Amino acid sequence: MQILVTGGAGFIGSHVVNTFTAAGHGVRVLDSLAPAAHGTAPPVPAGTDFRRGDVRDAAAVREALRGVDAVCHQAAMVGLGKEFGDAPGYVGCNDLGTAVLLAGMAEARVRRLLLASSMVVYGEGRYACPSHGVVRPGPRRVADLEAGRFEPPCPHCGEPLAAGPVTEDAPLDPRNVYAATKVAQEHLAAAWARAAGGRAAALRYHNVYGPGMPRDTPYAGVASLFRSALERGEAPSVFEDGGQRRDFVHVGDVAEANLAALHGLGEAREGSARAYNVGSGEPHTVGEMAAALARAHGGRAPVVTGRYRLGDVRHITASSRRLREELGWEPRVSFAEGMAGFATAALRAG
């Protein structure tokens, strides 16, 4: 099968390209090599057809789609950003870019799409109140965060909530600009599938980490920020009280999830769009992750700062049962093994 991987020179995209190639597929990469993600030109695997271009460029997309059987759409502006002024950049890159790509796919009659989505579409994770059952916490309040009250209370009675794994049927509740663009991407993919008779799988990545993450950029994930600090000889700076729960999933497992979903598209119904959580199933706190990295790196112990970002969420962990049961995917890299390897892995310039 010939596959177009947008953003295939990026952190996750490059691992996906290697996995597809190792499985015997032909791969073409379309990547703009944006400076925020690429300080230097990345190596391209032998046999890969690399095209430098932007998914917002209809002519570049049209050329890249020639002879393609499926598209794996990884290209995106990622992370929480620095301020709301980043919104036009996020919407232009993520949503306009996706719309241009899908229009090109409809014209070229390419009917299979893998979409890199994210856990951020859920906002806060799944919470239960002893009195009111499953509830959705309201927006985080500055007064609570300033006072160090980081746990969201029940919106009905104000009592503490118990956090649990979120499933794909949870309501979507984006709480920052990046999250809103990922929801829009999923809706665009579903609209394309219905209109063009396509088949789409949206892979909702949880906290992806591993070799090749970009260093020293405000758009990188928290694992990369901690790793960059350790490499500079600094202590990782942990926001809030470090008790935020996440599901850290190794990039190698994420690449294998893309391969499983690609094969699953062959059995999918025309006009369908299906979402899959991609997580390790091993929830850990951000503080635990920072401590594990620092120990494995031999660097300074993390510092818990109490600082916060209003667009962050407190707890979000995954149930990846659907991906396991429907597509036969299993994560292979444990938290301990993955963090030990990542602590000394090479990072890319950002």
XYZ file of C-alpha atoms in Angstrom:
350
model
C 0.000 0.000 0.000
C 1.240 3.534 -0.799
C 0.714 5.863 2.161
C 1.062 9.631 2.407
C 2.216 10.710 5.875
C 1.750 14.432 6.462
C 4.109 15.753 9.110
C 6.174 12.628 8.525
C 9.426 14.355 9.447
C 8.134 15.283 12.900
C 8.516 13.506 16.218
C 5.592 11.088 16.011
C 5.385 11.177 12.221
C 8.962 9.961 11.740
C 8.333 6.949 13.988
C 5.132 6.200 12.050
C 7.071 6.386 8.761
C 9.648 3.898 10.047
C 6.938 1.516 11.237
C 5.028 1.652 7.954
C 8.232 1.123 5.982
C 9.259 -1.837 8.140
C 5.831 -3.380 7.502
C 6.468 -3.270 3.745
C 4.364 -0.241 2.800
C 5.501 2.474 0.431
C 5.671 5.867 2.159
C 5.569 9.416 0.874
C 6.128 12.291 3.320
C 4.714 15.813 3.028
C 6.197 18.119 5.659
C 6.727 21.882 5.785
C 9.708 21.521 8.170
C 8.340 24.321 10.366
C 11.135 25.899 12.456
C 9.179 25.411 15.704
C 9.561 21.658 15.275
C 12.725 21.389 13.176
C 15.909 23.188 14.116
C 17.742 21.089 11.543
C 16.602 19.004 8.594
C 15.750 15.505 9.884
C 17.074 12.314 8.271
C 14.701 10.633 5.831
C 14.562 6.817 5.783
C 15.924 5.169 2.650
C 13.208 4.574 0.079
C 10.931 7.317 1.424
C 9.587 9.831 -1.090
C 10.029 13.155 0.732
C 8.204 16.308 -0.398
C 8.660 19.629 1.367
C 5.298 21.369 1.389
C 2.465 22.690 3.517
C -0.903 20.946 3.840
C -2.530 24.362 3.354
C -1.086 24.466 -0.162
C -3.682 22.799 -2.397
C -1.209 22.317 -5.269
C 1.353 20.613 -3.014
C -1.365 18.384 -1.568
C -2.661 17.469 -5.018
C 0.806 16.381 -6.147
C 1.491 14.473 -2.930
C -1.770 12.487 -3.290
C -0.953 11.084 -6.740
C -0.954 7.290 -6.601
C -1.693 7.178 -2.874
C -3.957 4.551 -1.249
C -4.227 6.022 2.248
C -3.306 9.148 4.206
C -1.900 9.328 7.731
C -2.415 12.946 8.817
C 0.135 13.814 11.516
C 0.879 17.409 10.493
C -0.246 19.870 13.158
C 0.777 22.719 15.377
C 0.869 21.069 18.796
C 0.929 21.977 22.477
C -0.928 24.461 24.637
C 0.800 27.486 23.147
C 2.010 30.578 24.962
C -1.016 32.884 24.756
C -4.377 33.221 23.041
C -2.651 35.203 20.321
C -1.451 31.834 19.017
C -5.050 30.983 18.023
C -4.839 32.027 14.332
C -1.716 29.913 13.883
C -3.330 26.848 15.435
C -6.578 27.186 13.493
C -4.811 27.915 10.220
C -2.368 25.030 10.468
C -4.631 22.418 12.021
C -8.116 23.121 10.701
C -7.542 24.886 7.390
C -4.730 22.441 6.657
C -7.010 19.480 7.353
C -9.780 20.938 5.192
C -7.395 21.441 2.247
C -6.074 17.905 2.650
C -9.554 16.351 2.818
C -10.711 18.315 -0.216
C -7.708 16.971 -2.112
C -8.471 13.432 -0.954
C -12.076 13.738 -2.139
C -10.893 14.931 -5.558
C -8.239 12.189 -5.814
C -10.651 9.521 -4.535
C -8.365 8.491 -1.688
C -10.716 6.779 0.748
C -8.650 5.862 3.821
C -7.618 8.340 6.519
C -5.728 8.026 9.786
C -6.031 11.241 11.803
C -3.699 12.120 14.657
C -6.084 13.422 17.292
C -5.478 13.919 21.000
C -6.745 13.327 24.512
C -7.254 17.100 24.756
C -10.612 16.750 22.982
C -12.089 15.537 26.294
C -10.973 18.466 28.416
C -10.995 17.093 31.935
C -11.101 13.325 32.269
C -13.777 11.132 33.811
C -14.852 12.064 37.343
C -17.352 10.567 39.752
C -18.967 12.099 42.843
C -20.093 9.758 45.656
C -23.475 11.527 45.706
C -24.041 12.564 42.084
C -22.312 9.862 40.055
C -20.376 10.745 36.898
C -20.077 14.535 36.532
C -18.302 17.090 34.362
C -16.289 19.642 36.380
C -16.783 23.285 35.521
C -14.024 25.632 34.328
C -11.050 25.969 36.621
C -11.150 29.163 38.660
C -8.150 31.426 39.095
C -8.963 31.950 42.781
C -8.831 28.202 43.447
C -5.584 27.740 41.537
C -3.949 30.715 43.272
C -4.909 29.181 46.607
C -3.423 25.810 45.641
C -6.818 24.122 45.294
C -6.033 22.136 42.159
C -8.511 19.256 42.443
C -11.825 19.999 40.673
C -14.850 19.800 42.998
C -18.262 18.336 42.195
C -20.191 21.055 40.331
C -23.328 20.158 42.326
C -22.166 19.736 45.922
C -18.538 20.854 45.946
C -17.270 17.544 47.349
C -14.015 15.890 46.137
C -14.211 13.777 42.987
C -12.620 10.451 42.063
C -10.845 10.423 38.681
C -10.978 7.420 36.345
C -10.149 6.433 32.753
C -12.043 8.200 29.985
C -13.621 6.222 27.132
C -14.245 7.273 23.539
C -17.957 7.865 24.122
C -17.267 10.630 26.663
C -18.532 14.090 25.677
C -15.993 16.318 23.940
C -15.146 19.415 25.978
C -12.116 21.266 24.554
C -10.660 23.725 27.059
C -7.982 25.516 25.035
C -7.394 26.557 21.432
C -5.323 23.510 20.505
C -8.034 21.226 21.873
C -10.703 23.070 19.893
C -8.721 22.570 16.676
C -8.407 18.829 17.302
C -12.174 18.524 17.816
C -12.695 20.444 14.571
C -10.303 18.093 12.767
C -12.317 15.082 13.912
C -15.575 16.675 12.762
C -14.052 17.556 9.390
C -12.819 13.976 8.971
C -16.281 12.605 9.788
C -17.900 15.008 7.319
C -15.412 13.964 4.619
C -16.077 10.267 5.282
C -19.828 10.729 4.883
C -19.565 12.927 1.793
C -16.824 10.982 -0.011
C -17.574 7.428 1.115
C -14.315 7.380 3.032
C -13.156 5.517 6.107
C -11.524 7.444 8.933
C -9.888 6.503 12.225
C -9.076 9.275 14.725
C -6.315 8.204 17.104
C -6.597 10.175 20.335
C -3.017 10.158 21.555
C -2.388 10.560 25.248
C 0.951 11.911 26.509
C 3.413 10.655 23.891
C 7.121 10.602 24.723
C 10.270 8.981 23.405
C 13.463 9.516 21.412
C 13.443 12.342 18.911
C 11.189 14.749 20.850
C 12.032 18.398 20.135
C 13.923 20.170 22.889
C 13.615 23.684 24.285
C 10.337 24.755 22.725
C 7.174 26.037 24.450
C 5.124 23.767 22.163
C 6.785 20.527 23.286
C 5.164 18.048 25.635
C 5.893 18.050 29.347
C 8.193 15.024 29.086
C 10.403 16.904 26.630
C 10.455 20.012 28.822
C 11.639 17.961 31.804
C 14.195 16.108 29.703
C 15.520 19.367 28.251
C 15.940 20.827 31.746
C 17.910 17.790 32.897
C 20.150 18.019 29.845
C 20.901 21.650 30.758
C 21.782 20.596 34.306
C 18.602 22.131 35.735
C 15.879 20.657 37.930
C 12.603 19.836 36.150
C 10.003 22.465 37.061
C 6.701 20.778 37.970
C 3.505 22.842 37.853
C 0.706 22.747 40.433
C 1.493 20.157 43.118
C 2.692 17.499 40.679
C -0.400 15.398 41.297
C -1.874 15.753 37.798
C -2.566 12.269 36.437
C -1.698 11.408 32.850
C -1.167 8.349 30.664
C 2.358 8.443 29.236
C 2.582 6.278 26.116
C 5.801 5.499 24.245
C 6.084 6.783 20.683
C 6.959 3.291 19.428
C 3.623 2.014 20.724
C 1.852 4.974 19.104
C 3.426 4.125 15.746
C 2.241 0.522 16.104
C -1.261 1.814 16.884
C -1.223 3.667 13.561
C -0.262 0.471 11.761
C -3.062 -1.467 13.473
C -5.571 1.257 12.604
C -4.391 1.318 8.979
C -5.135 -2.381 8.670
C -8.458 -1.858 10.463
C -9.580 0.656 7.839
C -9.741 -2.197 5.346
C -12.594 -3.706 7.360
C -14.344 -0.433 8.203
C -17.697 0.561 6.746
C -17.730 3.189 3.993
C -18.697 6.601 5.328
C -17.557 5.742 8.852
C -15.333 7.608 11.313
C -14.179 5.821 14.470
C -12.196 7.229 17.412
C -9.606 5.275 19.414
C -7.789 6.237 22.597
C -4.069 5.476 22.435
C -2.667 5.138 25.935
C -0.456 2.792 27.912
C -3.063 1.901 30.524
C -0.535 2.854 33.264
C -1.605 6.205 34.750
C 1.086 8.181 36.582
C 1.290 11.671 37.993
C 3.382 14.365 36.357
C 5.470 14.466 39.526
C 6.148 10.730 39.308
C 7.216 11.089 35.693
C 9.586 13.967 36.508
C 11.114 11.994 39.376
C 11.574 8.868 37.241
C 13.335 10.865 34.532
C 15.576 12.643 37.014
C 16.631 9.368 38.658
C 17.365 7.657 35.361
C 19.236 10.687 34.037
C 21.231 11.158 37.246
C 20.198 14.811 37.326
C 18.694 17.201 39.822
C 15.474 16.295 41.624
C 12.281 17.982 40.371
C 11.050 21.204 41.973
C 7.298 21.543 42.572
C 6.454 25.182 41.878
C 2.722 25.600 42.477
C 2.528 27.531 39.200
C -0.307 26.739 36.799
C -1.672 27.354 33.326
C -5.383 28.070 33.145
C -5.808 26.033 29.954
C -4.409 22.874 31.551
C -6.614 20.108 32.922
C -6.108 18.289 36.208
C -6.532 14.609 35.363
C -6.917 12.843 32.017
C -6.129 9.147 31.608
C -7.171 6.700 28.928
C -9.100 3.544 28.490
C -7.643 1.998 25.323
C -9.902 -1.046 25.505
C -11.545 -0.296 22.143
C -8.195 -0.209 20.333
C -7.078 -3.430 22.002
C -10.284 -5.364 21.394
C -11.174 -4.147 17.887
C -7.707 -3.859 16.332
C -5.579 -6.203 18.448
C -3.098 -3.509 19.519
C -1.136 -3.888 22.751
C 1.382 -1.425 24.219
C 4.775 -3.025 24.658
C 6.848 -0.407 26.501
C 6.270 -0.122 30.254
C 6.509 3.200 32.095
C 9.719 2.171 33.889
C 11.392 0.891 30.736
C 10.283 3.827 28.627
C 11.381 6.519 31.077
C 14.742 4.827 31.621
C 15.384 4.888 27.883
C 14.037 8.389 27.345
C 16.222 9.814 30.110
C 19.308 9.474 27.902
C 17.722 9.388 24.430
C 18.689 11.891 21.777
C 16.390 14.910 21.359
C 15.954 16.937 18.217
C 16.608 20.666 17.977
C 13.407 22.707 18.098
